PDB file of C-alpha atoms in Angstrom:
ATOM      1  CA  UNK O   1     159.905 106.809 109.861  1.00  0.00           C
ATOM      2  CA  UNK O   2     161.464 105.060 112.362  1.00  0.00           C
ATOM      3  CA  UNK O   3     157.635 104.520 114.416  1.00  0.00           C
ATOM      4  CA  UNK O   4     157.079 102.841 117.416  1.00  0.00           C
ATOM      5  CA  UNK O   5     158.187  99.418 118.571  1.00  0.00           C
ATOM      6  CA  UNK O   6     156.708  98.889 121.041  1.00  0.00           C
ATOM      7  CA  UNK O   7     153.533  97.172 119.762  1.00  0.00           C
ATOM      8  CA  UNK O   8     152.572  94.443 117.350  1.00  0.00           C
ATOM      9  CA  UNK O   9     152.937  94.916 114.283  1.00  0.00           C
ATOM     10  CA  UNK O  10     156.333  97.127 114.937  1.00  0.00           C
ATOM     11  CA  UNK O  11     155.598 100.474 113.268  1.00  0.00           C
ATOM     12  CA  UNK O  12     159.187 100.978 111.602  1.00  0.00           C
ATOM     13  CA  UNK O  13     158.724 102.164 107.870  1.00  0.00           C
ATOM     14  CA  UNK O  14     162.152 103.089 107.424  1.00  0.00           C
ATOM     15  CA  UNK O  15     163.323  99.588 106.926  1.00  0.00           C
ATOM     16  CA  UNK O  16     160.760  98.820 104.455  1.00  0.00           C
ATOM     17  CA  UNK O  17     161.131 102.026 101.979  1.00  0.00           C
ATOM     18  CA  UNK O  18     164.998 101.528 102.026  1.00  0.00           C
ATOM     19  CA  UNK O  19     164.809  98.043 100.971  1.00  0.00           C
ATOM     20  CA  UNK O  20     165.549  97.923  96.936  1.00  0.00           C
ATOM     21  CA  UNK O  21     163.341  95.134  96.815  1.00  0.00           C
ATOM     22  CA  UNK O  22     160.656  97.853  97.236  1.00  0.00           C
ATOM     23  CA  UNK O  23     162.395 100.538  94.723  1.00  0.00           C
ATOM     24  CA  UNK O  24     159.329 100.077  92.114  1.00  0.00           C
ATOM     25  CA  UNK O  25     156.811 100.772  94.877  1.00  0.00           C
ATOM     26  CA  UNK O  26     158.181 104.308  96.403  1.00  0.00           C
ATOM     27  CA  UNK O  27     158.638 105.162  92.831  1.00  0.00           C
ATOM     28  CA  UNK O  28     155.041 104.749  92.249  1.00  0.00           C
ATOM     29  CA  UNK O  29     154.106 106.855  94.966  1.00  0.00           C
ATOM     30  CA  UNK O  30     156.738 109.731  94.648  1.00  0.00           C
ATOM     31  CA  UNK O  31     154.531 110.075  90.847  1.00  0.00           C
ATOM     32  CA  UNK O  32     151.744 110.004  92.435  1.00  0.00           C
ATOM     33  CA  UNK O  33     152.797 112.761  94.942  1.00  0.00           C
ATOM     34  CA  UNK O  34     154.418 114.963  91.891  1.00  0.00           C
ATOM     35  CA  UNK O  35     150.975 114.447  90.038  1.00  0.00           C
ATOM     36  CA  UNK O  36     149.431 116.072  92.779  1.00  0.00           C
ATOM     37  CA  UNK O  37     151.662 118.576  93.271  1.00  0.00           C
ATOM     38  CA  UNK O  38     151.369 119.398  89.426  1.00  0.00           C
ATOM     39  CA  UNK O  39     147.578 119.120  89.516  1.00  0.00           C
ATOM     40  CA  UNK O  40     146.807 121.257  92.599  1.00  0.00           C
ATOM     41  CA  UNK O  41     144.815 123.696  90.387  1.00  0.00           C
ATOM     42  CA  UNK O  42     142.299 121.518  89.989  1.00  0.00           C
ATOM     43  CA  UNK O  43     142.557 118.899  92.690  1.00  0.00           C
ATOM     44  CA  UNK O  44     142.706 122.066  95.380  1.00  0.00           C
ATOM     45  CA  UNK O  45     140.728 124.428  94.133  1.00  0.00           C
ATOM     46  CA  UNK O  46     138.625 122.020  91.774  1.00  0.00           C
ATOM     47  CA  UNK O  47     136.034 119.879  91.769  1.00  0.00           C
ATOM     48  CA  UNK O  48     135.409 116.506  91.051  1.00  0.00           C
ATOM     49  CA  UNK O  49     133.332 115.358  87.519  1.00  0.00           C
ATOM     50  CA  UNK O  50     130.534 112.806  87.534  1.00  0.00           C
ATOM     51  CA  UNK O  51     131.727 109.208  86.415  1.00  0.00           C
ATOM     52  CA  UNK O  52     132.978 109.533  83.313  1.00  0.00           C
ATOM     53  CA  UNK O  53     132.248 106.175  81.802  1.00  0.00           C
ATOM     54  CA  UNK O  54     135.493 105.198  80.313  1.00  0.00           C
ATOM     55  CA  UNK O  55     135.702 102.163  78.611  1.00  0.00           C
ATOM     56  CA  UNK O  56     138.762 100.066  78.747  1.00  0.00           C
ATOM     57  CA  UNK O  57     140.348  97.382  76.320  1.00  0.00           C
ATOM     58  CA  UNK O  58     143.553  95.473  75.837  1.00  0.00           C
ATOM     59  CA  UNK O  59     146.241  97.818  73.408  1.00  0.00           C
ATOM     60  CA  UNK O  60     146.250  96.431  70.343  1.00  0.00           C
ATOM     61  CA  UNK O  61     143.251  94.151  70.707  1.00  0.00           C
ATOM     62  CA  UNK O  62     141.447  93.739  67.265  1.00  0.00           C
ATOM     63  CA  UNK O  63     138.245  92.408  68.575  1.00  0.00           C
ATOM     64  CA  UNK O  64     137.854  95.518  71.561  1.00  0.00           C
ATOM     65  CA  UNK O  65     136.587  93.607  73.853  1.00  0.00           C
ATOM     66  CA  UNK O  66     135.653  95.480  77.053  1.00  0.00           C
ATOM     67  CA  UNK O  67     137.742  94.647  80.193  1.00  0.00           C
ATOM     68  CA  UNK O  68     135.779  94.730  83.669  1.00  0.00           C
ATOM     69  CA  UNK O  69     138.251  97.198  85.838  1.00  0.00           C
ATOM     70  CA  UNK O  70     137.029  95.634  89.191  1.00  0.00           C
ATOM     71  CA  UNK O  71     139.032  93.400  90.914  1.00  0.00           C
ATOM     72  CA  UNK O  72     138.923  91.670  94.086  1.00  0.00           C
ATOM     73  CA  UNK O  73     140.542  89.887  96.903  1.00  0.00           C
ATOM     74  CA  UNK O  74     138.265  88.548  99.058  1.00  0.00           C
ATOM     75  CA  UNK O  75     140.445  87.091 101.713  1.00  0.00           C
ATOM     76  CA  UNK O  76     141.719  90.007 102.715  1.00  0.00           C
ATOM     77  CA  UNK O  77     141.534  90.436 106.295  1.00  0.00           C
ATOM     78  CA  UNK O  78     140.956  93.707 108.415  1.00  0.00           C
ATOM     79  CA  UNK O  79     141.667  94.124 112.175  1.00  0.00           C
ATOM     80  CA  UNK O  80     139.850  95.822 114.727  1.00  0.00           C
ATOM     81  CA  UNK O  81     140.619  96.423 118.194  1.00  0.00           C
ATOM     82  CA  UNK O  82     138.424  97.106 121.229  1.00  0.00           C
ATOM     83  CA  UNK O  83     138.700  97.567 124.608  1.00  0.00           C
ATOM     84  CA  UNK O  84     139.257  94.600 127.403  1.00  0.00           C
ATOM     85  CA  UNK O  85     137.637  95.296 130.565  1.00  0.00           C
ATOM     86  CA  UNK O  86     140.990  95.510 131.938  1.00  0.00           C
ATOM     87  CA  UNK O  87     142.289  99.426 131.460  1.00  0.00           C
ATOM     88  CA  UNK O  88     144.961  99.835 129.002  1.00  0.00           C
ATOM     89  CA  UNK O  89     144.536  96.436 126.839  1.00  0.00           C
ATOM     90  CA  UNK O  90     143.112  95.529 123.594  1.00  0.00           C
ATOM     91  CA  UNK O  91     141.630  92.617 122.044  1.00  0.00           C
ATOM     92  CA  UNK O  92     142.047  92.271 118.377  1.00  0.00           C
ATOM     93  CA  UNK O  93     139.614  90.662 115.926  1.00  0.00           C
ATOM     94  CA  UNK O  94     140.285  89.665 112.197  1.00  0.00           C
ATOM     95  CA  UNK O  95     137.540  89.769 109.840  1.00  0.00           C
ATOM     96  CA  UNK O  96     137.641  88.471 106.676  1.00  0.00           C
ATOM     97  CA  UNK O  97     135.624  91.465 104.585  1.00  0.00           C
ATOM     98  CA  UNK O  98     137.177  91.502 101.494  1.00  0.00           C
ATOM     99  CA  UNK O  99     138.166  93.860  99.578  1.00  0.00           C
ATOM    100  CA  UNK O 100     136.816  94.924  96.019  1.00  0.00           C
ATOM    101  CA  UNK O 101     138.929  97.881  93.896  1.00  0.00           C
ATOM    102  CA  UNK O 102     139.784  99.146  90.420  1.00  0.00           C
ATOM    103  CA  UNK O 103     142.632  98.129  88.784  1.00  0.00           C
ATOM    104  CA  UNK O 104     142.254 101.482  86.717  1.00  0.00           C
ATOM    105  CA  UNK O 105     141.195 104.316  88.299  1.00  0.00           C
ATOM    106  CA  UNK O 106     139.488 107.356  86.675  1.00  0.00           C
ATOM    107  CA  UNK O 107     138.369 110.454  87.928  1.00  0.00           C
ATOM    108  CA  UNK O 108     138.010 113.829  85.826  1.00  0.00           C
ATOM    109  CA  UNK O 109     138.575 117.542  87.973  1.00  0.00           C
ATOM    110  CA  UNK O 110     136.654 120.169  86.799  1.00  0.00           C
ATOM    111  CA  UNK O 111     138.835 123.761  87.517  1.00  0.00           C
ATOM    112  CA  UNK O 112     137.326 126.300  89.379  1.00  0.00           C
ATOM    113  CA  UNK O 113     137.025 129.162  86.381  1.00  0.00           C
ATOM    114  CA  UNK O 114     135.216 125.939  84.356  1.00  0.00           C
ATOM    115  CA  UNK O 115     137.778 126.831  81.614  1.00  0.00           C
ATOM    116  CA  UNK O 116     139.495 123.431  81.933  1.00  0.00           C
ATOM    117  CA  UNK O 117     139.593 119.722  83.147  1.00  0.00           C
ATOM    118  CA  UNK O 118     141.998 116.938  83.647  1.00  0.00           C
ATOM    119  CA  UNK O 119     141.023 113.406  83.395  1.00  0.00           C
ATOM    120  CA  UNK O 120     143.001 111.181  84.733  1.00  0.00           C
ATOM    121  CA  UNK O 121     143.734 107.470  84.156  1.00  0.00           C
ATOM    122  CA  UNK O 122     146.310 105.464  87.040  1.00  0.00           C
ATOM    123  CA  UNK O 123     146.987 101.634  86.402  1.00  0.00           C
ATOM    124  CA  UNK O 124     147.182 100.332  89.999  1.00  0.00           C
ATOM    125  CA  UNK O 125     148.447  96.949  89.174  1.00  0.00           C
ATOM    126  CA  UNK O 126     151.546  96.276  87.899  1.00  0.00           C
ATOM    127  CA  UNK O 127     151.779  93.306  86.608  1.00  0.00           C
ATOM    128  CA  UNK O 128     149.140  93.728  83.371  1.00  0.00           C
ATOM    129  CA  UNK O 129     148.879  94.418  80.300  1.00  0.00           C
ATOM    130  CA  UNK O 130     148.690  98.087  78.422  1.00  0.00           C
ATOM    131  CA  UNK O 131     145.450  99.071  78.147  1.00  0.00           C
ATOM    132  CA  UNK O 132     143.311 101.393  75.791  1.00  0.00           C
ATOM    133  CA  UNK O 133     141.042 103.743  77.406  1.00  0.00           C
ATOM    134  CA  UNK O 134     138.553 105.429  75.519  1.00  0.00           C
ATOM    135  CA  UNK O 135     136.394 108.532  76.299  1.00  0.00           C
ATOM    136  CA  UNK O 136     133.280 110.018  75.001  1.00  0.00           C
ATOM    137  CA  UNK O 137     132.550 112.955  76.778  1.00  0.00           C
ATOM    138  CA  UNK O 138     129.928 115.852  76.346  1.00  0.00           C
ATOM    139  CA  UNK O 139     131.367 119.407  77.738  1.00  0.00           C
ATOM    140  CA  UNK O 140     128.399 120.764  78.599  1.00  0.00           C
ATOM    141  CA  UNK O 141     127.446 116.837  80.993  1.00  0.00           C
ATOM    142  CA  UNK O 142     131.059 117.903  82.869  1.00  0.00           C
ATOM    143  CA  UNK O 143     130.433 120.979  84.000  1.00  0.00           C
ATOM    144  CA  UNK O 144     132.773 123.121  81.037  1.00  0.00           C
ATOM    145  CA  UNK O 145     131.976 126.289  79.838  1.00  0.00           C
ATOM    146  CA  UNK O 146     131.072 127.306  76.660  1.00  0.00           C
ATOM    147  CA  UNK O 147     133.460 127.222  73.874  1.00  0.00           C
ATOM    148  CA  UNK O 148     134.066 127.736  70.092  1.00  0.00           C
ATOM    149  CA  UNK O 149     135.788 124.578  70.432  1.00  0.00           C
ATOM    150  CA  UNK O 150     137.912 122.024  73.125  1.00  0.00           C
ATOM    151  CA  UNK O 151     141.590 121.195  73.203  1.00  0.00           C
ATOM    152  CA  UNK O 152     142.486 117.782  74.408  1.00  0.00           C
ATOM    153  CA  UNK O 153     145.752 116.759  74.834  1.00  0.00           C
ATOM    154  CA  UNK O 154     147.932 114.424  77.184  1.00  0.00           C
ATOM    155  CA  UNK O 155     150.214 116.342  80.127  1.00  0.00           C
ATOM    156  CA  UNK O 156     154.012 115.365  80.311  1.00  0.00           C
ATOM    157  CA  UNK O 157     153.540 115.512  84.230  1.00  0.00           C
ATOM    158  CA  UNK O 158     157.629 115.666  84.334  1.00  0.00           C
ATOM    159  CA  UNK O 159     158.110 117.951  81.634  1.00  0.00           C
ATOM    160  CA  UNK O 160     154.874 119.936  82.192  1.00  0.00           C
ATOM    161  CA  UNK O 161     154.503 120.106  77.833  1.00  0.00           C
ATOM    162  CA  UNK O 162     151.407 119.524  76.495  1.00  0.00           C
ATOM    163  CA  UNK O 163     150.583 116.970  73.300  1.00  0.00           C
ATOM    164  CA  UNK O 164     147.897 117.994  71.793  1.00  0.00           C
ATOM    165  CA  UNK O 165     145.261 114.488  70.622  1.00  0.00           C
ATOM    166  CA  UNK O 166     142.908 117.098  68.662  1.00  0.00           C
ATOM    167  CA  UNK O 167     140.189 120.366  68.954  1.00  0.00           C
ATOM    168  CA  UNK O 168     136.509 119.618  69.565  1.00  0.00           C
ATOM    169  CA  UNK O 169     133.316 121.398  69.244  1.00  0.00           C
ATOM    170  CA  UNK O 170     131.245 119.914  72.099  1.00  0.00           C
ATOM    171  CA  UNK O 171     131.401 115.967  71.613  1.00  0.00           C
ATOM    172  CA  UNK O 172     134.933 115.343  73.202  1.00  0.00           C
ATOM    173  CA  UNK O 173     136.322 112.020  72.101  1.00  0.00           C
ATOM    174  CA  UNK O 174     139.808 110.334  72.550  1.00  0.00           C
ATOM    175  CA  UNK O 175     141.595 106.989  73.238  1.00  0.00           C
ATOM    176  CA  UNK O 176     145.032 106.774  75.458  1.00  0.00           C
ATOM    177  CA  UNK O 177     147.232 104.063  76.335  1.00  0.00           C
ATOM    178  CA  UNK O 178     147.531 103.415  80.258  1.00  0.00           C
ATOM    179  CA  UNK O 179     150.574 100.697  80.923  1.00  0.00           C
ATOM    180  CA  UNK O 180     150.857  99.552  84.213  1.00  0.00           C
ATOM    181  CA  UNK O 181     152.241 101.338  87.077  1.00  0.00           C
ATOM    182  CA  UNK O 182     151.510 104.449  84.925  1.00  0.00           C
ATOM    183  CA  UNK O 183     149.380 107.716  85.611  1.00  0.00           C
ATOM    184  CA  UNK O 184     148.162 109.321  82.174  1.00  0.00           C
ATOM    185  CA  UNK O 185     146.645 112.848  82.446  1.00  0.00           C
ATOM    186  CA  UNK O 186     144.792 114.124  79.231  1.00  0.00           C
ATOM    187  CA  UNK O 187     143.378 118.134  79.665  1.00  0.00           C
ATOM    188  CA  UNK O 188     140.502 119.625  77.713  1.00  0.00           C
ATOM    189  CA  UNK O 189     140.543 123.347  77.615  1.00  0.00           C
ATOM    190  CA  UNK O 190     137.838 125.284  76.593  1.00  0.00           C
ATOM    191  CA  UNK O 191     139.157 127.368  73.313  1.00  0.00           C
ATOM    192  CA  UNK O 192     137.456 130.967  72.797  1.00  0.00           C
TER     193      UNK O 192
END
């Protein structure tokens, strides 16, 4: 973690993820890491869903109005580095591209047996507001197997417990509250 300093920008992480001022951020990403770990059934040996089309509204908002989840910064600026004619130096360019992402991303993960999927929902930004996302989901347009009927419920990701939101027969439907900073995971099961 120390890294190289011998070049511009020094390297050194070590600094950086020390710093309390930072304490939020490494938290962030040591849930993120535990997540996967958690969800390795299905991220591993998985596959990913087609896009789900969740639709997303302020908590608490009578009127539901949809939110867009695309945000961007378009003066963000990307290097690139290419060789001088001189051996052994580089020239750097920076390019203003832009940059365009989701401030909630969603992705469901079919398992591998088709007996189950996770869905899950990961505020990026964390300075919002809690938000509402709502699924409507046909089993059979995922990829699940054929059930009597579908357990949804939300995973405790620390805990591992499982709250169940309700049992389905094929139209899977359900509404969770994503704050920011926060990874949500709901599972449907297939129930025989």
């Amino acid at each position: 973690l120390g890294g190289r300093d011998n070049q511009d920008p020094f390297m050194g992480m070590m600094d950086v993820m020390m710093d309390t001022a930072h304490d939020q951020e490494i938290d962030f990403l040591k849930r993120m890491s535990d997540a996967r770990a958690a969800l390795t059934d299905f991220l591993v040996d998985g596959r990913p869903t087609r896009d789900l089309g969740i639709s997303f509204a302020y908590k608490g908002d009578d009127k539901r109005e949809l939110l867009t989840t695309k945000r961007r910064a378009p003066n963000a600026v990307r290097q690139s580095k290419h060789r001088t004619a001189q051996a052994h130096t580089h020239e750097h360019e920076h390019h203003k591209l832009g940059l365009e992402y989701d401030s909630i991303a969603s992705r469901g993960w079919l398992a591998s047996d088709a007996q189950s999927m996770v869905l899950m929902l990961v505020s990026v930004e964390k300075n919002s507001e809690d938000v509402d996302a709502s699924f409507e989901l046909s089993a059979a347009s995922v990829g699940l197997a054929e059930a009597e009927s579908y357990d949804v419920s939300v995973v405790n990701l620390a805990t591992g417990e499982e709250e169940l939101l309700g049992r389905y027969e094929d139209e899977i439907t359900g509404t969770v509250t994503v704050a920011p900073r926060q990874l949500v995971v709901v599972k449907v099961a297939a129930e025989n």
